[in-house]
Short mmCIF file of C-alpha atoms and ligand atoms in Angstrom, two decimals:
data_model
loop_
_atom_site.label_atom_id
_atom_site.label_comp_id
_atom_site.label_asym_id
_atom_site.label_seq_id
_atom_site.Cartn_x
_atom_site.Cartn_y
_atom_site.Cartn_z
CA UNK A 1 0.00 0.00 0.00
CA UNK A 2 1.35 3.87 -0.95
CA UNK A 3 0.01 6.58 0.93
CA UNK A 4 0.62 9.58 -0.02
CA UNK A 5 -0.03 13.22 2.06
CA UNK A 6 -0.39 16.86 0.70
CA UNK A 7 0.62 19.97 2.99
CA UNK A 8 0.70 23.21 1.58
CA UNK A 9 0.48 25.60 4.44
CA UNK A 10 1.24 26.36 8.55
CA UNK A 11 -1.67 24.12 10.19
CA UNK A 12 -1.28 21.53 7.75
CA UNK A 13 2.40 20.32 9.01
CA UNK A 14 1.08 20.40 12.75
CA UNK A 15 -1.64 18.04 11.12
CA UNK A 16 -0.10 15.35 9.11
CA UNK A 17 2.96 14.76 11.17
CA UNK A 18 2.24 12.98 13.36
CA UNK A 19 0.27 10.32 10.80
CA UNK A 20 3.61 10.39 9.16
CA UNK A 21 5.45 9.18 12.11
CA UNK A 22 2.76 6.47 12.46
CA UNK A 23 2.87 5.24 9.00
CA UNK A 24 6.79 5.23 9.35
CA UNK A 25 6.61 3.52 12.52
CA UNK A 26 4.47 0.60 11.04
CA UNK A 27 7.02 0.50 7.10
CA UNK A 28 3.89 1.47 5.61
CA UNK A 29 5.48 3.29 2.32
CA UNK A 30 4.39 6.68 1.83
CA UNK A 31 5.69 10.19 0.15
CA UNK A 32 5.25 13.52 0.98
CA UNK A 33 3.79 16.46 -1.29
CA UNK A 34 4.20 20.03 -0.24
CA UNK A 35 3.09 22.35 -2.67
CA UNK A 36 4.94 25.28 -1.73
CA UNK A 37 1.34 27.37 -0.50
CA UNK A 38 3.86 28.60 2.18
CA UNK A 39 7.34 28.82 1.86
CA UNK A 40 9.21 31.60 4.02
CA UNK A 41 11.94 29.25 6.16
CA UNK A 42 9.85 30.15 8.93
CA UNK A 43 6.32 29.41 7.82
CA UNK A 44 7.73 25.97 6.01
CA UNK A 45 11.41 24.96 6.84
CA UNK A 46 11.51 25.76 10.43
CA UNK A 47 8.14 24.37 10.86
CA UNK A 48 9.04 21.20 9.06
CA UNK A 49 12.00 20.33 11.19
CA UNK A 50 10.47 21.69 14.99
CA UNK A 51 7.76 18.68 13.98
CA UNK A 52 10.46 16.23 13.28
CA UNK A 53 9.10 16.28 9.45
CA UNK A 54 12.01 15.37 7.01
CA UNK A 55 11.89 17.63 3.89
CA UNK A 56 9.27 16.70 1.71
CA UNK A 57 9.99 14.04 -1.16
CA UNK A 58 8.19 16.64 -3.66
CA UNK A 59 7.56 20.71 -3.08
CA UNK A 60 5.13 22.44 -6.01
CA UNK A 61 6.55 25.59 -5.39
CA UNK A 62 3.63 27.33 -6.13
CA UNK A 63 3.49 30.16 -3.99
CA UNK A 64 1.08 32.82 -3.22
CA UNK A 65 -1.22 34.15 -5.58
CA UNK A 66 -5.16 35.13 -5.62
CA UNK A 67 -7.14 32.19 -4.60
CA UNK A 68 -7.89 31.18 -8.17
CA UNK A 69 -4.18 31.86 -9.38
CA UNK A 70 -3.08 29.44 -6.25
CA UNK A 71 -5.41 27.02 -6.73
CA UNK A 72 -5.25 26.56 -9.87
CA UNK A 73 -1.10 26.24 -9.87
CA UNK A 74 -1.68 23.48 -7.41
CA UNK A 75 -3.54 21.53 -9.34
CA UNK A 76 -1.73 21.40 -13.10
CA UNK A 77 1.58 21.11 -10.94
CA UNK A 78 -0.18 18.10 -8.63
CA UNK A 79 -1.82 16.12 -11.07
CA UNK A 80 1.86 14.87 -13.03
CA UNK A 81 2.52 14.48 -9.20
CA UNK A 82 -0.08 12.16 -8.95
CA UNK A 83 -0.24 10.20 -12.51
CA UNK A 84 4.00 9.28 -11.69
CA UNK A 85 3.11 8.57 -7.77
CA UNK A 86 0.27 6.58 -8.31
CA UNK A 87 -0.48 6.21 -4.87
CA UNK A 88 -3.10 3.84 -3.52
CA UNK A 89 -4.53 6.55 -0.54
CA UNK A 90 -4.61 10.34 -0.76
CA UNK A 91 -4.44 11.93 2.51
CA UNK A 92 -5.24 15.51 2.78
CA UNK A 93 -5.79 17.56 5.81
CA UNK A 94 -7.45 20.87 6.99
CA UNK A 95 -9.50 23.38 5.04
CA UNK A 96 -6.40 25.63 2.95
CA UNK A 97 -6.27 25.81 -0.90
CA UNK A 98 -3.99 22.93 -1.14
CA UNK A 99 -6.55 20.83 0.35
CA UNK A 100 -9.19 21.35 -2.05
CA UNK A 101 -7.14 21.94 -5.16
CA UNK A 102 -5.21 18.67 -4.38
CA UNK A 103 -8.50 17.05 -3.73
CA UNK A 104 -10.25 17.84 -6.68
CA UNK A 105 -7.27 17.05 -9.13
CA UNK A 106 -7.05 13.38 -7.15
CA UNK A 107 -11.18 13.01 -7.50
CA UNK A 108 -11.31 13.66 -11.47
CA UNK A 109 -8.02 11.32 -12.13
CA UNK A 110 -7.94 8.20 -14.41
CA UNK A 111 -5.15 5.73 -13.75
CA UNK A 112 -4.14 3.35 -16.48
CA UNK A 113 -4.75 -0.02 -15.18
CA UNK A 114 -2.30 -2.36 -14.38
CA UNK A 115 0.50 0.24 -15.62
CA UNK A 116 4.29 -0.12 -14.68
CA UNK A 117 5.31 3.06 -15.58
CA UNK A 118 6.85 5.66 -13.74
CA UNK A 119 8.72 5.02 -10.78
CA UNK A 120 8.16 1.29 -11.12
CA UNK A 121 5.23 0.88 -9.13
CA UNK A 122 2.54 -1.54 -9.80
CA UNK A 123 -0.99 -0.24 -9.68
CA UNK A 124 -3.35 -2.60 -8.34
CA UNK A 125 -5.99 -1.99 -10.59
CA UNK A 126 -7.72 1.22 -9.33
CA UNK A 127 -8.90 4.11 -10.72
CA UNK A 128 -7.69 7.00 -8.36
CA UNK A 129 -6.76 6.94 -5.02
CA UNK A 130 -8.97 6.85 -2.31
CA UNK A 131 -9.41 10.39 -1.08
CA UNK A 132 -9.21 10.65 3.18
CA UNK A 133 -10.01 14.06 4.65
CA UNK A 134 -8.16 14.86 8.03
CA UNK A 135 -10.74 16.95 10.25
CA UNK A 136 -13.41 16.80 8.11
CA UNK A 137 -17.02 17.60 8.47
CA UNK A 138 -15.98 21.34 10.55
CA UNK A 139 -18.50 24.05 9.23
CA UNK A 140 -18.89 27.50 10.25
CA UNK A 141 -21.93 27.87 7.57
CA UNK A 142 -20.59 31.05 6.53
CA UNK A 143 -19.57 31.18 2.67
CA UNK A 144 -17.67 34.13 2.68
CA UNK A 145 -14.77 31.94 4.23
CA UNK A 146 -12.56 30.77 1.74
CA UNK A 147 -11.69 27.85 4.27
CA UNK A 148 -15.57 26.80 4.64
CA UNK A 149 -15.77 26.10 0.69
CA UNK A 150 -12.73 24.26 0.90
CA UNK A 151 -14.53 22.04 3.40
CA UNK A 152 -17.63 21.95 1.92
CA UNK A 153 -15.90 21.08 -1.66
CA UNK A 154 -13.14 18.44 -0.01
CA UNK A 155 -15.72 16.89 2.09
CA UNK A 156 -18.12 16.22 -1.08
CA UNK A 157 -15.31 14.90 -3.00
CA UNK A 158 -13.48 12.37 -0.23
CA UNK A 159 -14.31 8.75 0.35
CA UNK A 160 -12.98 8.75 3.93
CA UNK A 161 -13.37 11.26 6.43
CA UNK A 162 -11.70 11.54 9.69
CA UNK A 163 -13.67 14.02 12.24
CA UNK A 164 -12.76 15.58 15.02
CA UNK A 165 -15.62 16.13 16.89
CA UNK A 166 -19.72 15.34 16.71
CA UNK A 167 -20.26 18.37 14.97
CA UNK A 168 -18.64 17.05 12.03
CA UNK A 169 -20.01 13.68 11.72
CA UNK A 170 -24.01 15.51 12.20
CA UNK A 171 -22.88 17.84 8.98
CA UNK A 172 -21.74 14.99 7.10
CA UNK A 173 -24.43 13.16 7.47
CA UNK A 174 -27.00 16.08 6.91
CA UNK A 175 -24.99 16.28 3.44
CA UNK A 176 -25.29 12.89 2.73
CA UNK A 177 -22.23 11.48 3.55
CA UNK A 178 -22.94 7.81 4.74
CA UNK A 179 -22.00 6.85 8.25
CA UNK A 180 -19.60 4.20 7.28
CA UNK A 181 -17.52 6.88 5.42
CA UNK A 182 -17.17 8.72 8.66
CA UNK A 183 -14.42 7.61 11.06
CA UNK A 184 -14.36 9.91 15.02
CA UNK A 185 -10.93 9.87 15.76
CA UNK A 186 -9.75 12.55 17.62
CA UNK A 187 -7.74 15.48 16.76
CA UNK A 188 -4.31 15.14 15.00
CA UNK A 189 -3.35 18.89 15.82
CA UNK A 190 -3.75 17.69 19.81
CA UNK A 191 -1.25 14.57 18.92
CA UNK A 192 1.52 17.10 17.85
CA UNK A 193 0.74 19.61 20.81
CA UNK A 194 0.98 16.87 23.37
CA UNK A 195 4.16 15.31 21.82
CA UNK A 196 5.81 18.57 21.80
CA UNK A 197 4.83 20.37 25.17
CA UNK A 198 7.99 19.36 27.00
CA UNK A 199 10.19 20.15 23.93
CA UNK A 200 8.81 23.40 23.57
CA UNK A 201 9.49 24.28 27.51
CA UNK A 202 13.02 23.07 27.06
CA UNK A 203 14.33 23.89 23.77
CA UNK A 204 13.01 27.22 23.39
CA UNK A 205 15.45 29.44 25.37
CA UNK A 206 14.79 32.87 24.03
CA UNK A 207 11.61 34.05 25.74
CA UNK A 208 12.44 32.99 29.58
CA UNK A 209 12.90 36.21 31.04
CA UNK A 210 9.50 36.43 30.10
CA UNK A 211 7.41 35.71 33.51
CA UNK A 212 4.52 33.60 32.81
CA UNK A 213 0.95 34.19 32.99
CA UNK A 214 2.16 37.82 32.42
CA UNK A 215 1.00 38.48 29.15
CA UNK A 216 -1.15 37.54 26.56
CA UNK A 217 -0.21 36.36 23.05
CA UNK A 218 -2.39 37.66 19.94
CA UNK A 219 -2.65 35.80 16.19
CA UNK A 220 -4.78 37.38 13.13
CA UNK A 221 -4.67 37.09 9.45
CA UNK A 222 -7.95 36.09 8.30
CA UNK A 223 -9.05 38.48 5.74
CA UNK A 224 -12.52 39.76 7.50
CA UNK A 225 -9.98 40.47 10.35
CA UNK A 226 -7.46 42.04 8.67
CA UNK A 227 -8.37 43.05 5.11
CA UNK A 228 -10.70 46.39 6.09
CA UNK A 229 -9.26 48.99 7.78
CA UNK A 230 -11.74 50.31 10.08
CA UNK A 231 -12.21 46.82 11.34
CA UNK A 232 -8.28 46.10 11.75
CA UNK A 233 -8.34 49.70 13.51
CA UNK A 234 -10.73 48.59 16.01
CA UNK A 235 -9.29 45.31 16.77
CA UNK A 236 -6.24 46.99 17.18
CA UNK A 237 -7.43 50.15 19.78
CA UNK A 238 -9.49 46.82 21.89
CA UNK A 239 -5.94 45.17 21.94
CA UNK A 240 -4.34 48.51 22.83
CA UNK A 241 -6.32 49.21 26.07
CA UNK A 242 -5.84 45.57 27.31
CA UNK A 243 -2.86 45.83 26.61
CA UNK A 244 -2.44 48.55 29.07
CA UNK A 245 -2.19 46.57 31.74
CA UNK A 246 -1.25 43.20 30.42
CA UNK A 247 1.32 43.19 27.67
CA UNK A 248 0.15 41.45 24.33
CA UNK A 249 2.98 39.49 22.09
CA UNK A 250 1.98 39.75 18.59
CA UNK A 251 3.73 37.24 16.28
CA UNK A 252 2.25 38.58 12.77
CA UNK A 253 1.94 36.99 9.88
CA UNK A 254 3.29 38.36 6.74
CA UNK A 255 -0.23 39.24 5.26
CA UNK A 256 -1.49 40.92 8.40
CA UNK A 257 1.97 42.68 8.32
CA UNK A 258 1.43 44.01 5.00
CA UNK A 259 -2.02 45.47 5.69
CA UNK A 260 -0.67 47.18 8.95
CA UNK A 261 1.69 48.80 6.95
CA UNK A 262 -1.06 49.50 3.95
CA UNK A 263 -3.29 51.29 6.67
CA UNK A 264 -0.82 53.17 8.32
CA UNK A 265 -1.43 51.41 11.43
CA UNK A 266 2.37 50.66 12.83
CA UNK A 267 1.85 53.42 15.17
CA UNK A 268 0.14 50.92 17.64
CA UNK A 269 2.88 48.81 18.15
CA UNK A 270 6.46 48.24 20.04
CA UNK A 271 8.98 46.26 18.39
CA UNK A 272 9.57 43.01 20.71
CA UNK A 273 13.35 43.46 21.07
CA UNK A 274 12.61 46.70 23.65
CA UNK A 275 10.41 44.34 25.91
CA UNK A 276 13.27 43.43 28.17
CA UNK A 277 14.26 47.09 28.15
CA UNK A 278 11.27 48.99 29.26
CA UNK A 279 10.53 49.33 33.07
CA UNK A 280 6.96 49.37 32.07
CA UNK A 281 5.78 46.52 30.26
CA UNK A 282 2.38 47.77 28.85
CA UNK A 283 1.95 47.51 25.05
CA UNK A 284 1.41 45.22 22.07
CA UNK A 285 4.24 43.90 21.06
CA UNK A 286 4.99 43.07 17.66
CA UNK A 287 7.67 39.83 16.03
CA UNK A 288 8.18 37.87 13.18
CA UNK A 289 6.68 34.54 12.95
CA UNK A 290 7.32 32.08 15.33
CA UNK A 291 8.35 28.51 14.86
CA UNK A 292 6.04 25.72 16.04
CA UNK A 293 7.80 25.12 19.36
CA UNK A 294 8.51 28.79 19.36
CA UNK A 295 4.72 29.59 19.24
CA UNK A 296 4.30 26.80 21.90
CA UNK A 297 6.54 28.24 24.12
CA UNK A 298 4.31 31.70 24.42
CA UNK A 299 1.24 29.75 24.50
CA UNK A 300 1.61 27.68 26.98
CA UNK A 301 2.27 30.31 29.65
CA UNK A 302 0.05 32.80 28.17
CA UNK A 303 -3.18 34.49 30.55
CA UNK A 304 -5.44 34.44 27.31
CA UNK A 305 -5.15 33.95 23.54
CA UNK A 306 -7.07 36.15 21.30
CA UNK A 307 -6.99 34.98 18.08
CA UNK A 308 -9.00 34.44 14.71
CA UNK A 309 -7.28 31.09 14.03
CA UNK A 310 -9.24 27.69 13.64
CA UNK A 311 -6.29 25.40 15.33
CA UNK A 312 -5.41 27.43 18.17
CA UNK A 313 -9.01 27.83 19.47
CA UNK A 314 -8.54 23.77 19.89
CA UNK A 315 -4.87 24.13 21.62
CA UNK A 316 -5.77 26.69 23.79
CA UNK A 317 -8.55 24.40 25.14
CA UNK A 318 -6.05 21.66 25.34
CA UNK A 319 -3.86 23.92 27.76
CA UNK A 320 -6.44 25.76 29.68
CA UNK A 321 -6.13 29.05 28.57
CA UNK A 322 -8.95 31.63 28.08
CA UNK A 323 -9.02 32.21 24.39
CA UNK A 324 -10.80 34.81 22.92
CA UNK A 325 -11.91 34.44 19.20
CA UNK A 326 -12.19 37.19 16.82
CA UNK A 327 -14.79 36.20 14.50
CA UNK A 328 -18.06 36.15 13.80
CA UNK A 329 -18.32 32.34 13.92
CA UNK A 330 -16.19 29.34 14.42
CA UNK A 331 -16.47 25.66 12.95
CA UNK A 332 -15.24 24.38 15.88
CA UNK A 333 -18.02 24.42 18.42
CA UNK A 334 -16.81 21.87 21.22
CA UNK A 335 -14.32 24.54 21.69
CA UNK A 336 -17.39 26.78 23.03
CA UNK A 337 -18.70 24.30 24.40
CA UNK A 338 -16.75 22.08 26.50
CA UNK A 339 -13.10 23.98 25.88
CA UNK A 340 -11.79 27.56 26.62
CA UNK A 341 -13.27 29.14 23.79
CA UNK A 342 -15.55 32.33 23.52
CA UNK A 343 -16.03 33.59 19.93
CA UNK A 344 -17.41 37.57 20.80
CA UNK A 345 -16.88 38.79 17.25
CA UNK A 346 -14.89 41.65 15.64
CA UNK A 347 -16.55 44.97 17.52
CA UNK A 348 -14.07 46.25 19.75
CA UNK A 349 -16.14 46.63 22.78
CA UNK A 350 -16.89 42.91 22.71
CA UNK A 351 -13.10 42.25 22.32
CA UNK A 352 -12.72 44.21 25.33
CA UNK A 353 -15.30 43.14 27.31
CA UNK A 354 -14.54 39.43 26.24
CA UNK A 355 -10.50 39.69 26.98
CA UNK A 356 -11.58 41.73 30.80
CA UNK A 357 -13.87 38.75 31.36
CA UNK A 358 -11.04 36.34 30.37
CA UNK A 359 -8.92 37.51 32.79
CA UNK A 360 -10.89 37.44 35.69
CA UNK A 361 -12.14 34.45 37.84
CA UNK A 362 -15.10 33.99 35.44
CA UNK A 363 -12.54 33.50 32.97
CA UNK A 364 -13.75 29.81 31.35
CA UNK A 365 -12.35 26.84 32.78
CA UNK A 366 -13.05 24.50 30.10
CA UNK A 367 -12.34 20.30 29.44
CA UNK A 368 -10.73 18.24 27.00
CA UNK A 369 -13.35 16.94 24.29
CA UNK A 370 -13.50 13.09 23.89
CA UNK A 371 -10.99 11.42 22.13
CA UNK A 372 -8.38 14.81 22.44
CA UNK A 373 -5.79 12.16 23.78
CA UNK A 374 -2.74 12.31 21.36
CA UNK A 375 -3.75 8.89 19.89
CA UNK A 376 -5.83 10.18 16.86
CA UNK A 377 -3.00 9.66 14.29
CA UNK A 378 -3.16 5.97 15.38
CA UNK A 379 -6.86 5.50 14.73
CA UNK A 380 -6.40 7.00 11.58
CA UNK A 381 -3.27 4.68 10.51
CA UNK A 382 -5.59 1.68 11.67
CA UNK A 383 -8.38 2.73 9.31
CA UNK A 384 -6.07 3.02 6.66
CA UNK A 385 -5.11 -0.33 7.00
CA UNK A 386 -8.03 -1.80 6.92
CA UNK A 387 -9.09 0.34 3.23
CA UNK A 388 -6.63 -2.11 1.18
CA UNK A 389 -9.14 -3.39 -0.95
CA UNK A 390 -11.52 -0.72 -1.30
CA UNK A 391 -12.38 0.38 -4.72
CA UNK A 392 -14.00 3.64 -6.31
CA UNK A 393 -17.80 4.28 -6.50
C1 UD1 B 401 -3.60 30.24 4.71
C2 UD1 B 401 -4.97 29.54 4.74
C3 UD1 B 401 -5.62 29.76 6.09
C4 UD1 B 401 -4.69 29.35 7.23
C5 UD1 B 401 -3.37 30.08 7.06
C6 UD1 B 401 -2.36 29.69 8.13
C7 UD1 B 401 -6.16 29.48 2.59
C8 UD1 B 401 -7.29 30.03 1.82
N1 UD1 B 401 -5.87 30.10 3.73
O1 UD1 B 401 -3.86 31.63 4.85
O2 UD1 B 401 -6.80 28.97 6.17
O3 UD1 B 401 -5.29 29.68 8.45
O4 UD1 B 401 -2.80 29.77 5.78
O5 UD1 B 401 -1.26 30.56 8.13
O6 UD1 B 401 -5.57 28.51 2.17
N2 UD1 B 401 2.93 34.90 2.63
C9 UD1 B 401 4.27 35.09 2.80
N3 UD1 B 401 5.06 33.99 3.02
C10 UD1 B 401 4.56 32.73 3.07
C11 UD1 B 401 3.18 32.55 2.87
C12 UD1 B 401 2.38 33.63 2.66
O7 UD1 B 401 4.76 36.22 2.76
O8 UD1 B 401 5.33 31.77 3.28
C13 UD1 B 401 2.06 36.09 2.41
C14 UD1 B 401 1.88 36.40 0.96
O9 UD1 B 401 1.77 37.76 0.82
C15 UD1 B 401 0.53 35.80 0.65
C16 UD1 B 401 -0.21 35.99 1.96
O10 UD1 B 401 0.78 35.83 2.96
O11 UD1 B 401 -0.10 36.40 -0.42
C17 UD1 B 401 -1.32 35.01 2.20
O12 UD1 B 401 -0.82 33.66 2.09
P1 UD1 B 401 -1.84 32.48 1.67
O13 UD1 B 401 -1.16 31.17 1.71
O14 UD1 B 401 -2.54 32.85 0.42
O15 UD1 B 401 -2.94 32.53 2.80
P2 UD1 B 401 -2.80 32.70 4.38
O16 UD1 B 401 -3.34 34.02 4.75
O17 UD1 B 401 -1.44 32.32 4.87
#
């Protein structure tokens, strides 16, 4: 059996490596695509080798773009990819543009039978690969998402589909998915945090005169976060007056980076270097990127997250820590409801209200959801194992 796994982009290497190490630990052959979606050393390389990932056997290089530019280099690069590979499973995981454009190339291809060409292996007779969806089944049933019609699209297209909590198997079902098709694992993003908690407390050296639980850590690049300014400006004045007494680290992505700089909005910041110097702490703080155990690090001590990520609103709840969601909506529900989590939107007197709330005693408490154990990337492996002789519908 040949597996083989896309990434293209941040949350997808947290994702798929720890199914790699599973699959390596059991010989089971498999080869990994990047597709080059992100590709600064730290967005890619660094994150790569802090998850023990070797460097992928193929990288697309395709780069940024507009979403149809992007997803449309994925896919003419991918499907060669895919006609030499051959592989008998197609694993693809989370809700970015590689996911869907590898997923539709994969659904529409034709194998010869029996062939022998390209790199010698033998295909046993099927069609295409079967297509498995890692954390399928998430909806925030809002379409102006690009990630929610990647779901919808890579959900409708796969064969398999891991969840990671009830929410997703119900909207699977309501779209007609059948329950066999639908596999509750747990959460492969919770595998890699657990594995690398105690590496990311001892290997990461350069943020210990930092004192923990005294600050908070903030992430945003969606585009109905970051794209308009009067909306990035009020995000940014909520931050500011929390900030005021508790100071907020602000690893930015490039795109959020390039907007703050667009909107003339640097002037709310403090470069991160001057933290240690300052006898009053107060302020947002800005940095580059962090690593994955870098990112850990912060997060792990932080006093609240406010972010308008999809992973982190799951790690937070892992660790305990109050996060605060800047959206309108999130796909992940048990978050709300049994984790950390408390989506408040993007008006900055909810932000404030929300992150003042978060930091008091009612701040939420939260549990872990069922099956958050580390041991989802097993159940997955097993299920793979057991698809040998499936063929396509
Ligand atoms: C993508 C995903 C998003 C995910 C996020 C994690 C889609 C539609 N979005 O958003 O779901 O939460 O990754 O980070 O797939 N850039 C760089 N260097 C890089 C990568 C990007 O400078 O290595 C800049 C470029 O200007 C690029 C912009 O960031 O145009 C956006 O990158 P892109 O991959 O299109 O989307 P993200 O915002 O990163």
């Amino acid at each position: 059996m040949k597996i083989l796994s896309v990434v293209g982009a941040r949350p997808n290497f947290v994702k798929i490596a720890p199914i790699i190490h599973e699959l390596n630990k059991r010989g089971i052959q498999n080869v990994l695509v990047h597709t080059g979606q992100h590709y600064d050393d730290v967005m890619s390389r660094d994150f790569l080798s802090d998850l023990g990932l070797p460097t992928p056997d193929i990288n697309l290089g395709v780069g940024s773009g507009s979403h149809a530019v992007q997803t449309a280099g994925i896919m003419t690069a991918f499907e060669g990819v895919l006609v030499h590979e051959k592989p008998d499973i197609m694993l693809v995981v989370g809700d970015v543009n590689s996911t869907l454009a590898c997923c539709v190339v994969a659904s529409k291809i034709q194998f010869p039978d029996d062939s022998k060409e390209g790199n010698g292996n033998t295909h046993r007779g099927r069609e295409r690969p079967v297509i498995c969806h890692v954390e399928a089944g998430l909806r925030s049933f809002d379409r102006c998402m690009p990630e929610e019609i990647n779901r919808v699209v890579t959900d409708a297209l796969s064969d398999v589909l891991f969840v990671t909590e009830e929410s997703g198997r119900i909207n699977l079902l309501n779209e007609g998915k059948k329950e066999s098709q639908i596999h509750f694992v747990g959460n492969v993003m919770i595998d890699s945090l657990l594995k690398h908690k105690r590496l990311a407390m001892g290997k990461v050296t350069r943020f210990n005169t930092i004192k923990a639980k005294e600050y908070g850590l903030i992430t945003l690049h969606r585009p109905s976060s970051v794209d308009g300014r009067g909306t990035l400006n009020g995000i940014l004045e909520a931050l500011r007056t929390i900030s005021e007494n508790l100071p907020l680290f602000f690893p930015m992505h490039p795109r959020t980076r390039k907007q703050v700089e667009r909107f003339g909005l640097g002037v709310y910041f403090k470069a991160f270097e001057d933290f240690n110097d300052v006898d009053t702490k107060a302020g947002l703080y800005v940095m580059p990127p962090l690593t994955y155990l870098e990112f850990l690090n912060l997060m792990m001590d932080a006093s609240v997250v406010f972010t308008d990520s999809g992973g982190i609103q799951e790690e937070t709840t892992i660790l305990g820590i109050p996060c605060v969601t800047i959206r309108e909506n999130t796909e992940r529900p048990v978050t709300v409801e049994q984790g950390t989590n408390s989506v408040v939107g993007l008006e900055p007197q909810s932000i404030l209200d929300a992150g003042i709330q978060a930091l008091g005693d009612t701040g939420k408490k939260g549990q872990t959801p069922e099956l958050w154990d580390g041991k989802a990337s097993g159940r997955i492996v097993d299920v793979l194992m057991a698809l040998q002789t499936w063929q396509a519908t």
